mmCIF file of C-alpha atoms in Angstrom:
data_model
loop_
_atom_site.group_PDB
_atom_site.id
_atom_site.type_symbol
_atom_site.label_atom_id
_atom_site.label_comp_id
_atom_site.label_asym_id
_atom_site.label_seq_id
_atom_site.Cartn_x
_atom_site.Cartn_y
_atom_site.Cartn_z
ATOM 1 C CA MET A 22 0.000 0.000 0.000
ATOM 2 C CA THR A 23 1.650 3.213 -1.155
ATOM 3 C CA ASP A 24 -1.441 5.373 -1.533
ATOM 4 C CA THR A 25 -1.133 9.066 -0.708
ATOM 5 C CA VAL A 26 -3.579 10.824 1.576
ATOM 6 C CA LEU A 27 -5.214 12.341 -1.521
ATOM 7 C CA ASP A 28 -5.595 8.913 -3.152
ATOM 8 C CA ARG A 29 -7.399 7.658 -0.092
ATOM 9 C CA PHE A 30 -9.557 10.722 0.295
ATOM 10 C CA LEU A 31 -10.779 10.563 -3.307
ATOM 11 C CA ARG A 32 -11.585 6.885 -2.849
ATOM 12 C CA TYR A 33 -13.563 7.421 0.345
ATOM 13 C CA VAL A 34 -15.675 10.430 -0.649
ATOM 14 C CA VAL A 35 -17.416 8.613 -3.510
ATOM 15 C CA ILE A 36 -18.839 6.074 -1.027
ATOM 16 C CA ASP A 37 -22.176 7.397 0.212
ATOM 17 C CA THR A 38 -22.200 7.258 4.030
ATOM 18 C CA GLN A 39 -24.861 9.785 4.941
ATOM 19 C CA SER A 40 -26.390 9.133 8.370
ATOM 20 C CA ASP A 41 -30.114 9.405 9.120
ATOM 21 C CA PRO A 42 -31.428 11.112 12.274
ATOM 22 C CA ALA A 43 -34.859 9.495 11.792
ATOM 23 C CA SER A 44 -33.459 5.974 11.967
ATOM 24 C CA SER A 45 -33.476 3.975 15.211
ATOM 25 C CA THR A 46 -30.773 1.519 14.142
ATOM 26 C CA GLN A 47 -27.016 1.602 14.846
ATOM 27 C CA PRO A 48 -25.558 2.551 12.496
ATOM 28 C CA THR A 49 -28.459 4.638 11.277
ATOM 29 C CA THR A 50 -27.699 3.663 7.658
ATOM 30 C CA GLY A 51 -26.239 0.350 6.518
ATOM 31 C CA LYS A 52 -24.199 2.052 3.799
ATOM 32 C CA GLN A 53 -21.819 3.399 6.423
ATOM 33 C CA LYS A 54 -20.597 -0.174 6.815
ATOM 34 C CA ASP A 55 -19.660 -0.187 3.113
ATOM 35 C CA LEU A 56 -16.902 2.288 3.900
ATOM 36 C CA GLY A 57 -16.094 0.488 7.135
ATOM 37 C CA ARG A 58 -15.345 -2.706 5.210
ATOM 38 C CA VAL A 59 -13.078 -0.806 2.803
ATOM 39 C CA LEU A 60 -11.173 0.701 5.726
ATOM 40 C CA VAL A 61 -10.747 -2.648 7.468
ATOM 41 C CA ASP A 62 -9.416 -4.221 4.280
ATOM 42 C CA GLU A 63 -6.876 -1.420 3.888
ATOM 43 C CA LEU A 64 -5.831 -1.611 7.552
ATOM 44 C CA LEU A 65 -5.237 -5.344 7.208
ATOM 45 C CA LYS A 66 -3.112 -4.753 4.108
ATOM 46 C CA ILE A 67 -1.073 -2.166 5.996
ATOM 47 C CA GLY A 68 -0.386 -4.868 8.575
ATOM 48 C CA LEU A 69 -2.785 -4.161 11.449
ATOM 49 C CA ALA A 70 -3.845 -7.722 12.124
ATOM 50 C CA ASP A 71 -6.650 -6.962 14.595
ATOM 51 C CA ALA A 72 -8.541 -4.534 12.335
ATOM 52 C CA HIS A 73 -12.256 -5.317 12.287
ATOM 53 C CA LEU A 74 -15.738 -3.869 11.821
ATOM 54 C CA ASP A 75 -18.222 -4.655 14.595
ATOM 55 C CA GLU A 76 -21.977 -5.113 14.343
ATOM 56 C CA HIS A 77 -22.643 -1.483 15.323
ATOM 57 C CA GLY A 78 -20.500 -0.057 12.516
ATOM 58 C CA TYR A 79 -17.311 0.771 14.456
ATOM 59 C CA VAL A 80 -13.857 0.072 13.034
ATOM 60 C CA TYR A 81 -11.126 -0.818 15.547
ATOM 61 C CA ALA A 82 -7.430 -1.419 14.921
ATOM 62 C CA THR A 83 -4.092 -1.350 16.755
ATOM 63 C CA ILE A 84 -0.607 -0.217 15.771
ATOM 64 C CA PRO A 85 1.628 -2.177 18.195
ATOM 65 C CA ALA A 86 4.244 -0.288 20.216
ATOM 66 C CA ASN A 87 7.871 -0.396 19.104
ATOM 67 C CA SER A 88 9.271 1.358 22.201
ATOM 68 C CA ASP A 89 10.744 -0.153 25.357
ATOM 69 C CA LYS A 90 9.197 2.642 27.414
ATOM 70 C CA THR A 91 5.811 2.510 29.117
ATOM 71 C CA VAL A 92 3.940 4.967 26.894
ATOM 72 C CA PRO A 93 0.289 5.974 27.392
ATOM 73 C CA VAL A 94 -1.960 4.371 24.782
ATOM 74 C CA ILE A 95 -3.332 7.047 22.486
ATOM 75 C CA CYS A 96 -6.154 6.747 19.978
ATOM 76 C CA PHE A 97 -6.838 8.616 16.746
ATOM 77 C CA CYS A 98 -10.519 8.852 15.839
ATOM 78 C CA SER A 99 -12.576 10.064 12.876
ATOM 79 C CA HIS A 100 -16.163 9.479 11.799
ATOM 80 C CA MET A 101 -17.302 7.738 8.633
ATOM 81 C CA ASP A 102 -20.727 9.318 8.138
ATOM 82 C CA THR A 103 -21.539 12.520 6.320
ATOM 83 C CA ALA A 104 -24.137 15.060 7.373
ATOM 84 C CA PRO A 105 -27.840 14.721 6.469
ATOM 85 C CA ASP A 106 -27.934 18.483 5.739
ATOM 86 C CA PHE A 107 -27.112 18.027 2.048
ATOM 87 C CA SER A 108 -26.872 15.121 -0.392
ATOM 88 C CA GLY A 109 -23.855 12.836 -0.180
ATOM 89 C CA THR A 110 -24.937 10.609 -3.071
ATOM 90 C CA ASP A 111 -22.891 10.418 -6.282
ATOM 91 C CA VAL A 112 -20.107 12.733 -5.105
ATOM 92 C CA LYS A 113 -17.931 13.946 -7.971
ATOM 93 C CA PRO A 114 -14.711 15.369 -6.531
ATOM 94 C CA GLN A 115 -12.986 18.065 -8.585
ATOM 95 C CA ILE A 116 -9.287 18.889 -8.192
ATOM 96 C CA ILE A 117 -7.949 22.373 -8.869
ATOM 97 C CA ARG A 118 -4.202 21.906 -9.271
ATOM 98 C CA ASN A 119 -1.856 24.731 -8.316
ATOM 99 C CA PHE A 120 -4.679 27.024 -7.177
ATOM 100 C CA ALA A 121 -4.053 30.515 -8.542
ATOM 101 C CA GLY A 122 -6.501 32.330 -6.261
ATOM 102 C CA GLY A 123 -9.898 33.897 -6.793
ATOM 103 C CA ASP A 124 -13.430 32.588 -6.467
ATOM 104 C CA ILE A 125 -14.144 28.974 -7.446
ATOM 105 C CA LYS A 126 -17.223 28.341 -9.634
ATOM 106 C CA LEU A 127 -18.484 24.767 -9.303
ATOM 107 C CA ALA A 128 -19.015 23.014 -12.629
ATOM 108 C CA GLY A 129 -22.125 20.991 -11.790
ATOM 109 C CA ASP A 130 -24.080 23.983 -10.526
ATOM 110 C CA THR A 131 -22.558 27.234 -11.731
ATOM 111 C CA GLY A 132 -24.802 29.171 -9.357
ATOM 112 C CA ARG A 133 -22.681 27.847 -6.515
ATOM 113 C CA VAL A 134 -19.432 29.716 -5.994
ATOM 114 C CA ILE A 135 -16.800 29.306 -3.283
ATOM 115 C CA ARG A 136 -16.022 32.967 -2.733
ATOM 116 C CA VAL A 137 -12.782 34.142 -1.189
ATOM 117 C CA SER A 138 -14.767 36.797 0.681
ATOM 118 C CA ASP A 139 -16.703 34.039 2.440
ATOM 119 C CA HIS A 140 -13.735 31.654 2.749
ATOM 120 C CA PRO A 141 -10.695 33.823 3.557
ATOM 121 C CA GLU A 142 -8.566 30.727 4.254
ATOM 122 C CA LEU A 143 -8.444 30.274 0.462
ATOM 123 C CA GLN A 144 -5.960 33.157 0.399
ATOM 124 C CA ASN A 145 -3.489 30.875 2.198
ATOM 125 C CA GLN A 146 -3.902 28.127 -0.403
ATOM 126 C CA ILE A 147 -2.213 29.745 -3.428
ATOM 127 C CA GLY A 148 -0.206 27.063 -5.240
ATOM 128 C CA ASN A 149 -1.950 24.228 -3.413
ATOM 129 C CA ASP A 150 -4.250 21.564 -4.836
ATOM 130 C CA ILE A 151 -7.871 22.217 -3.837
ATOM 131 C CA VAL A 152 -10.536 19.493 -3.837
ATOM 132 C CA THR A 153 -14.203 20.513 -4.170
ATOM 133 C CA THR A 154 -17.383 18.859 -5.390
ATOM 134 C CA ASP A 155 -19.156 19.769 -8.620
ATOM 135 C CA GLY A 156 -21.685 21.702 -6.527
ATOM 136 C CA THR A 157 -24.472 19.108 -6.516
ATOM 137 C CA THR A 158 -23.424 17.298 -3.310
ATOM 138 C CA LEU A 159 -21.355 17.891 -0.248
ATOM 139 C CA LEU A 160 -17.750 16.685 -0.423
ATOM 140 C CA GLY A 161 -17.423 14.686 2.776
ATOM 141 C CA ALA A 162 -14.149 16.209 3.962
ATOM 142 C CA ASP A 163 -16.059 16.149 7.239
ATOM 143 C CA ASP A 164 -14.724 13.687 8.129
ATOM 144 C CA LYS A 165 -13.266 11.573 5.349
ATOM 145 C CA ALA A 166 -10.260 13.867 5.363
ATOM 146 C CA GLY A 167 -9.668 12.658 8.922
ATOM 147 C CA LEU A 168 -10.066 9.025 7.855
ATOM 148 C CA ALA A 169 -7.555 9.427 5.035
ATOM 149 C CA GLU A 170 -5.084 11.179 7.311
ATOM 150 C CA ILE A 171 -5.200 8.541 10.029
ATOM 151 C CA MET A 172 -4.912 5.738 7.474
ATOM 152 C CA THR A 173 -1.909 7.375 5.814
ATOM 153 C CA ALA A 174 -0.207 8.052 9.147
ATOM 154 C CA ALA A 175 -0.760 4.419 10.149
ATOM 155 C CA GLN A 176 0.977 3.288 6.961
ATOM 156 C CA ILE A 177 3.922 5.605 7.705
ATOM 157 C CA LEU A 178 4.280 4.424 11.307
ATOM 158 C CA VAL A 179 4.117 0.749 10.362
ATOM 159 C CA GLY A 180 6.554 1.223 7.479
ATOM 160 C CA ASN A 181 9.115 3.239 9.442
ATOM 161 C CA PRO A 182 10.108 1.384 12.628
ATOM 162 C CA ASP A 183 12.751 4.027 13.360
ATOM 163 C CA ILE A 184 9.846 6.285 14.442
ATOM 164 C CA ARG A 185 9.479 5.208 18.072
ATOM 165 C CA HIS A 186 5.973 5.161 19.509
ATOM 166 C CA GLY A 187 3.784 3.460 22.060
ATOM 167 C CA THR A 188 0.658 1.452 21.310
ATOM 168 C CA ILE A 189 -1.677 3.421 19.062
ATOM 169 C CA LYS A 190 -5.363 2.666 18.666
ATOM 170 C CA ILE A 191 -7.511 3.581 15.679
ATOM 171 C CA LEU A 192 -11.255 4.158 15.986
ATOM 172 C CA PHE A 193 -13.613 5.024 13.135
ATOM 173 C CA THR A 194 -17.179 5.789 14.204
ATOM 174 C CA PRO A 195 -20.602 5.908 12.506
ATOM 175 C CA ASP A 196 -23.376 8.446 13.106
ATOM 176 C CA GLU A 197 -21.338 11.320 14.528
ATOM 177 C CA GLU A 198 -23.331 13.807 12.467
ATOM 178 C CA VAL A 199 -26.590 12.782 14.157
ATOM 179 C CA GLY A 200 -25.138 12.832 17.672
ATOM 180 C CA ARG A 201 -24.806 9.068 18.140
ATOM 181 C CA GLY A 202 -21.170 8.562 17.213
ATOM 182 C CA VAL A 203 -20.117 6.947 20.483
ATOM 183 C CA ASN A 204 -23.417 5.437 21.645
ATOM 184 C CA LYS A 205 -22.161 1.876 21.351
ATOM 185 C CA VAL A 206 -18.387 2.264 21.324
ATOM 186 C CA ASP A 207 -16.573 -0.353 23.422
ATOM 187 C CA LEU A 208 -13.984 1.653 25.353
ATOM 188 C CA LYS A 209 -12.750 -1.416 27.209
ATOM 189 C CA LYS A 210 -11.962 -3.135 23.927
ATOM 190 C CA LEU A 211 -10.404 0.050 22.571
ATOM 191 C CA GLY A 212 -8.072 0.206 25.553
ATOM 192 C CA ALA A 213 -6.822 3.782 25.088
ATOM 193 C CA ASP A 214 -5.763 6.236 27.799
ATOM 194 C CA PHE A 215 -6.210 9.397 25.731
ATOM 195 C CA ALA A 216 -7.536 10.187 22.256
ATOM 196 C CA TYR A 217 -7.639 12.783 19.503
ATOM 197 C CA THR A 218 -10.387 13.334 16.963
ATOM 198 C CA MET A 219 -9.098 14.446 13.552
ATOM 199 C CA ASP A 220 -12.189 16.492 12.760
ATOM 200 C CA GLY A 221 -11.237 20.181 12.775
ATOM 201 C CA GLU A 222 -10.809 22.748 10.038
ATOM 202 C CA THR A 223 -7.867 25.099 9.523
ATOM 203 C CA ALA A 224 -4.329 23.689 9.493
ATOM 204 C CA GLY A 225 -2.517 24.147 12.786
ATOM 205 C CA HIS A 226 -5.647 24.419 14.911
ATOM 206 C CA ILE A 227 -6.209 22.390 18.078
ATOM 207 C CA GLU A 228 -9.532 22.624 19.880
ATOM 208 C CA ASP A 229 -10.003 21.672 23.521
ATOM 209 C CA GLU A 230 -13.365 23.325 24.134
ATOM 210 C CA THR A 231 -16.831 22.767 22.694
ATOM 211 C CA PHE A 232 -20.328 23.990 23.281
ATOM 212 C CA SER A 233 -22.432 22.413 25.968
ATOM 213 C CA ALA A 234 -25.439 21.253 24.010
ATOM 214 C CA ASP A 235 -29.088 20.436 24.639
ATOM 215 C CA GLY A 236 -31.946 19.514 22.363
ATOM 216 C CA VAL A 237 -35.420 20.878 23.081
ATOM 217 C CA GLU A 238 -38.754 19.524 21.864
ATOM 218 C CA ILE A 239 -41.951 21.522 22.387
ATOM 219 C CA SER A 240 -45.334 19.914 21.646
ATOM 220 C CA ILE A 241 -48.310 22.270 21.504
ATOM 221 C CA SER A 242 -51.921 21.205 21.813
ATOM 222 C CA GLY A 243 -54.240 23.937 20.563
ATOM 223 C CA VAL A 244 -58.025 24.231 20.589
ATOM 224 C CA ALA A 245 -59.474 23.191 17.212
ATOM 225 C CA ILE A 246 -62.876 24.339 16.057
ATOM 226 C CA HIS A 247 -64.612 25.210 12.782
ATOM 227 C CA PRO A 248 -63.189 28.580 11.675
ATOM 228 C CA GLY A 249 -66.702 29.925 11.127
ATOM 229 C CA PHE A 250 -67.419 29.609 14.844
ATOM 230 C CA ALA A 251 -63.920 30.215 16.183
ATOM 231 C CA LYS A 252 -64.175 33.673 17.792
ATOM 232 C CA ASP A 253 -62.729 33.613 21.308
ATOM 233 C CA ARG A 254 -62.579 29.821 21.172
ATOM 234 C CA MET A 255 -59.894 28.683 18.697
ATOM 235 C CA GLU A 256 -56.232 28.360 19.734
ATOM 236 C CA ASN A 257 -54.424 27.600 16.464
ATOM 237 C CA ALA A 258 -51.355 25.488 17.274
ATOM 238 C CA ILE A 259 -49.638 26.523 14.028
ATOM 239 C CA LYS A 260 -49.895 30.212 14.930
ATOM 240 C CA ILE A 261 -48.696 29.523 18.449
ATOM 241 C CA ALA A 262 -45.623 27.728 17.092
ATOM 242 C CA GLY A 263 -44.939 30.665 14.780
ATOM 243 C CA ALA A 264 -45.305 33.132 17.651
ATOM 244 C CA ILE A 265 -42.771 31.220 19.758
ATOM 245 C CA ILE A 266 -40.238 31.290 16.932
ATOM 246 C CA ASP A 267 -40.910 34.971 16.232
ATOM 247 C CA ARG A 268 -40.322 35.913 19.871
ATOM 248 C CA LEU A 269 -36.932 34.232 20.137
ATOM 249 C CA PRO A 270 -34.272 36.832 20.978
ATOM 250 C CA ARG A 271 -32.606 38.007 17.769
ATOM 251 C CA ASP A 272 -29.246 38.473 19.468
ATOM 252 C CA ILE A 273 -28.813 34.822 20.498
ATOM 253 C CA ALA A 274 -29.320 33.165 17.115
ATOM 254 C CA PRO A 275 -26.615 31.386 15.076
ATOM 255 C CA GLU A 276 -26.728 34.124 12.446
ATOM 256 C CA THR A 277 -25.975 36.858 15.015
ATOM 257 C CA THR A 278 -23.413 35.193 17.297
ATOM 258 C CA GLU A 279 -19.764 34.188 17.135
ATOM 259 C CA GLY A 280 -16.821 33.245 19.328
ATOM 260 C CA GLN A 281 -17.908 32.343 22.858
ATOM 261 C CA GLN A 282 -21.535 33.427 22.346
ATOM 262 C CA GLY A 283 -24.221 30.763 22.561
ATOM 263 C CA PHE A 284 -27.515 30.530 20.715
ATOM 264 C CA ILE A 285 -31.026 29.127 20.419
ATOM 265 C CA HIS A 286 -31.693 27.618 17.006
ATOM 266 C CA PRO A 287 -35.020 26.218 15.723
ATOM 267 C CA THR A 288 -34.341 23.145 13.589
ATOM 268 C CA GLY A 289 -37.818 21.887 12.779
ATOM 269 C CA VAL A 290 -41.517 22.763 12.861
ATOM 270 C CA THR A 291 -44.520 20.611 11.989
ATOM 271 C CA GLY A 292 -48.179 20.885 12.755
ATOM 272 C CA SER A 293 -51.869 21.377 12.205
ATOM 273 C CA MET A 294 -54.453 23.614 13.822
ATOM 274 C CA GLU A 295 -54.860 21.160 16.706
ATOM 275 C CA LYS A 296 -51.261 20.057 17.305
ATOM 276 C CA SER A 297 -47.838 21.382 16.411
ATOM 277 C CA SER A 298 -44.273 20.652 17.454
ATOM 278 C CA LEU A 299 -41.031 22.579 17.494
ATOM 279 C CA SER A 300 -37.456 21.325 17.668
ATOM 280 C CA PHE A 301 -34.544 23.445 18.893
ATOM 281 C CA ILE A 302 -30.887 23.073 19.645
ATOM 282 C CA ILE A 303 -29.467 25.191 22.453
ATOM 283 C CA ARG A 304 -25.735 25.864 22.653
ATOM 284 C CA ASP A 305 -23.474 27.644 25.137
ATOM 285 C CA PHE A 306 -19.942 27.223 26.443
ATOM 286 C CA THR A 307 -21.231 26.927 30.019
ATOM 287 C CA ASP A 308 -23.967 24.705 31.428
ATOM 288 C CA LYS A 309 -25.450 27.747 33.179
ATOM 289 C CA GLY A 310 -25.787 29.609 29.891
ATOM 290 C CA SER A 311 -27.308 26.593 28.181
ATOM 291 C CA HIS A 312 -29.905 26.094 30.913
ATOM 292 C CA GLY A 313 -30.801 29.784 30.923
ATOM 293 C CA LYS A 314 -31.518 29.713 27.212
ATOM 294 C CA GLY A 315 -33.776 26.725 27.736
ATOM 295 C CA ILE A 316 -35.861 28.707 30.218
ATOM 296 C CA ASP A 317 -36.156 31.628 27.779
ATOM 297 C CA ALA A 318 -37.569 29.392 25.055
ATOM 298 C CA ARG A 319 -40.693 28.445 27.019
ATOM 299 C CA ARG A 320 -41.957 31.826 28.193
ATOM 300 C CA HIS A 321 -44.548 32.259 25.463
ATOM 301 C CA ARG A 322 -47.907 30.893 26.579
ATOM 302 C CA GLN A 323 -50.919 32.177 24.604
ATOM 303 C CA GLY A 324 -54.162 31.117 26.316
ATOM 304 C CA ARG A 325 -55.902 27.758 26.745
ATOM 305 C CA GLU A 326 -53.351 25.761 24.794
ATOM 306 C CA THR A 327 -51.173 23.172 26.565
ATOM 307 C CA TYR A 328 -47.489 22.400 26.159
ATOM 308 C CA HIS A 329 -45.187 19.477 26.602
ATOM 309 C CA PHE A 330 -41.599 20.671 26.960
ATOM 310 C CA GLU A 331 -38.667 18.225 26.907
ATOM 311 C CA VAL A 332 -34.940 18.964 27.201
ATOM 312 C CA LYS A 333 -32.395 16.296 26.279
ATOM 313 C CA GLU A 334 -28.732 16.684 27.150
ATOM 314 C CA GLN A 335 -26.602 16.072 24.043
ATOM 315 C CA TYR A 336 -23.011 16.748 25.083
ATOM 316 C CA ARG A 337 -20.984 18.923 27.440
ATOM 317 C CA ASN A 338 -17.924 21.167 27.106
ATOM 318 C CA MET A 339 -14.932 18.814 27.034
ATOM 319 C CA LYS A 340 -12.628 21.499 28.469
ATOM 320 C CA VAL A 341 -13.822 20.529 31.952
ATOM 321 C CA VAL A 342 -12.164 17.121 31.476
ATOM 322 C CA LEU A 343 -9.172 18.144 29.357
ATOM 323 C CA ASP A 344 -8.004 20.766 31.852
ATOM 324 C CA ARG A 345 -7.279 17.866 34.238
ATOM 325 C CA HIS A 346 -4.824 16.400 31.696
ATOM 326 C CA PRO A 347 -2.861 19.340 30.251
ATOM 327 C CA GLU A 348 -0.249 17.056 28.685
ATOM 328 C CA ILE A 349 -2.776 15.921 26.048
ATOM 329 C CA VAL A 350 -3.042 19.366 24.459
ATOM 330 C CA ASP A 351 0.576 20.279 25.251
ATOM 331 C CA ASN A 352 1.784 17.280 23.239
ATOM 332 C CA ALA A 353 -0.529 18.172 20.357
ATOM 333 C CA ILE A 354 0.815 21.724 20.313
ATOM 334 C CA GLU A 355 4.364 20.398 20.096
ATOM 335 C CA ALA A 356 3.406 18.003 17.288
ATOM 336 C CA VAL A 357 1.823 20.798 15.246
ATOM 337 C CA ARG A 358 4.952 22.890 15.739
ATOM 338 C CA ARG A 359 7.197 20.016 14.603
ATOM 339 C CA ALA A 360 4.980 19.583 11.548
ATOM 340 C CA GLY A 361 5.934 23.097 10.491
ATOM 341 C CA MET A 362 2.941 25.149 11.605
ATOM 342 C CA THR A 363 2.178 27.729 14.262
ATOM 343 C CA PRO A 364 -0.209 26.052 16.733
ATOM 344 C CA VAL A 365 -3.534 27.800 17.308
ATOM 345 C CA ARG A 366 -5.534 26.704 20.331
ATOM 346 C CA GLY A 367 -9.241 27.397 20.196
ATOM 347 C CA SER A 368 -12.821 26.301 20.737
ATOM 348 C CA ILE A 369 -15.411 24.650 18.505
ATOM 349 C CA ARG A 370 -18.787 26.226 17.894
ATOM 350 C CA GLY A 371 -20.168 22.710 17.761
ATOM 351 C CA GLY A 372 -19.236 19.293 19.057
ATOM 352 C CA THR A 373 -17.281 16.206 18.116
ATOM 353 C CA ASP A 374 -17.191 12.593 19.212
ATOM 354 C CA GLY A 375 -14.470 13.826 21.553
ATOM 355 C CA SER A 376 -17.010 15.868 23.523
ATOM 356 C CA ARG A 377 -18.800 12.743 24.697
ATOM 357 C CA LEU A 378 -15.731 10.508 24.800
ATOM 358 C CA SER A 379 -14.128 12.914 27.264
ATOM 359 C CA PHE A 380 -17.030 12.500 29.690
ATOM 360 C CA MET A 381 -17.066 8.735 29.137
ATOM 361 C CA GLY A 382 -13.521 8.510 30.516
ATOM 362 C CA LEU A 383 -11.441 9.003 27.355
ATOM 363 C CA PRO A 384 -10.156 12.616 27.304
ATOM 364 C CA CYS A 385 -10.178 13.689 23.670
ATOM 365 C CA PRO A 386 -9.424 17.096 22.101
ATOM 366 C CA ASN A 387 -9.857 17.852 18.415
ATOM 367 C CA ILE A 388 -7.115 18.385 15.803
ATOM 368 C CA PHE A 389 -7.502 19.976 12.385
ATOM 369 C CA ALA A 390 -8.259 17.805 9.354
ATOM 370 C CA GLY A 391 -8.132 20.662 6.817
ATOM 371 C CA GLY A 392 -11.696 20.761 5.522
ATOM 372 C CA HIS A 393 -13.831 23.900 5.211
ATOM 373 C CA ALA A 394 -17.519 24.809 4.671
ATOM 374 C CA PHE A 395 -18.732 21.553 6.227
ATOM 375 C CA HIS A 396 -22.260 20.264 5.558
ATOM 376 C CA SER A 397 -22.594 22.197 2.312
ATOM 377 C CA PRO A 398 -21.950 21.863 -1.439
ATOM 378 C CA LEU A 399 -19.244 24.525 -1.039
ATOM 379 C CA GLU A 400 -17.100 22.190 1.073
ATOM 380 C CA TRP A 401 -13.409 22.069 0.164
ATOM 381 C CA VAL A 402 -10.036 20.817 1.380
ATOM 382 C CA SER A 403 -6.460 21.097 0.138
ATOM 383 C CA ARG A 404 -4.070 18.214 -0.397
ATOM 384 C CA GLN A 405 -1.294 20.080 1.386
ATOM 385 C CA ASP A 406 -3.364 20.627 4.527
ATOM 386 C CA MET A 407 -4.234 16.938 4.665
ATOM 387 C CA GLU A 408 -0.534 16.139 4.359
ATOM 388 C CA LYS A 409 0.172 18.498 7.262
ATOM 389 C CA ALA A 410 -2.409 16.613 9.337
ATOM 390 C CA VAL A 411 -0.701 13.299 8.501
ATOM 391 C CA LYS A 412 2.620 14.716 9.655
ATOM 392 C CA THR A 413 1.001 16.017 12.846
ATOM 393 C CA ILE A 414 -0.293 12.528 13.700
ATOM 394 C CA VAL A 415 3.127 10.979 13.126
ATOM 395 C CA GLU A 416 4.868 13.654 15.200
ATOM 396 C CA LEU A 417 2.292 13.311 17.966
ATOM 397 C CA ALA A 418 3.011 9.586 18.240
ATOM 398 C CA ARG A 419 6.710 10.443 18.491
ATOM 399 C CA VAL A 420 6.174 13.172 21.119
ATOM 400 C CA TRP A 421 4.226 10.866 23.444
ATOM 401 C CA GLU A 422 7.037 8.300 23.258
ATOM 402 C CA GLU A 423 9.777 10.852 23.866
ATOM 403 C CA ARG A 424 8.010 12.365 26.867
ATOM 404 C CA ALA A 425 6.994 9.062 28.454
#
């Protein structure tokens, strides 16, 4: 196996692995296992004899230690599914060699343009090879870039025994995009002390903080009656749902917030005159902020209607856990530096598998994978940034061994 990270990436993105939030199975779509089987086959060819796909759609593998030291067992993790926000079927990757700058018009839908004004990181990609879609699907760099990078780094570590490292675990997960990426992971079988998700964006970035996240479901029961006899009697559940959305504070919405600011975001509305339902996600970097936003969302009673209000915890800010193990991020910073970049430590306005893994006992920050404009047909990644991620993984394995 001598495939480059780009070879692998192009091979993986054409396999449709979109997850389905409406499904009750694990994985939520059987097609995710199609990619899982490809990955296992490649891991076995690299020489990882224990590589396997389990019944829940997880891929596990081990790179044995080649050091005499007692080195903490670290895991590298990426997810196989792509987001349900936009089609992942029949992906046609396009490569722009030696990018000369400027906006990128996508061939399959010329109305879609990756504009430098919207994607300023493109200005740092002059001379690089950019991969996009044709504009009719998402690309799947989230997170098939991470898969390709971990696979390529595994090949390098196995093929170069002079690079000393401890035991390294590989974990590929299904259903991350629908919040179920670690629901059935077997951490005992994995056997790692610490982990890193390769699921970030800009090269050089390390993220050790995420939102704390809740989901909110509001069911509204109105008062239905013939509209000809409705005066002072009807309570239209559709109008009530609309009024709740309209009264949400404008300054705590995704489109008006950035940085450390949280938000309330309606994600779905269905209904009739008698019954309607609303779905929200609530995000903040503190649990207190998240809970406060939940209270705000239910202060909109109209009259004789009734409500059912349910809050489900989704994930919590992993910084609480990672601050207890500063060496995890410190080693990542050193690895990024050795890979030739200036490390940038930051937070994610979202979550990763690492958010939940950290609270399950496997502390797990996030490292860049190089992709941009996730969940959209404007998604793109550069070959050079993926190569930098591969080098970061290799250097990180080396740093843990040196500092053991």
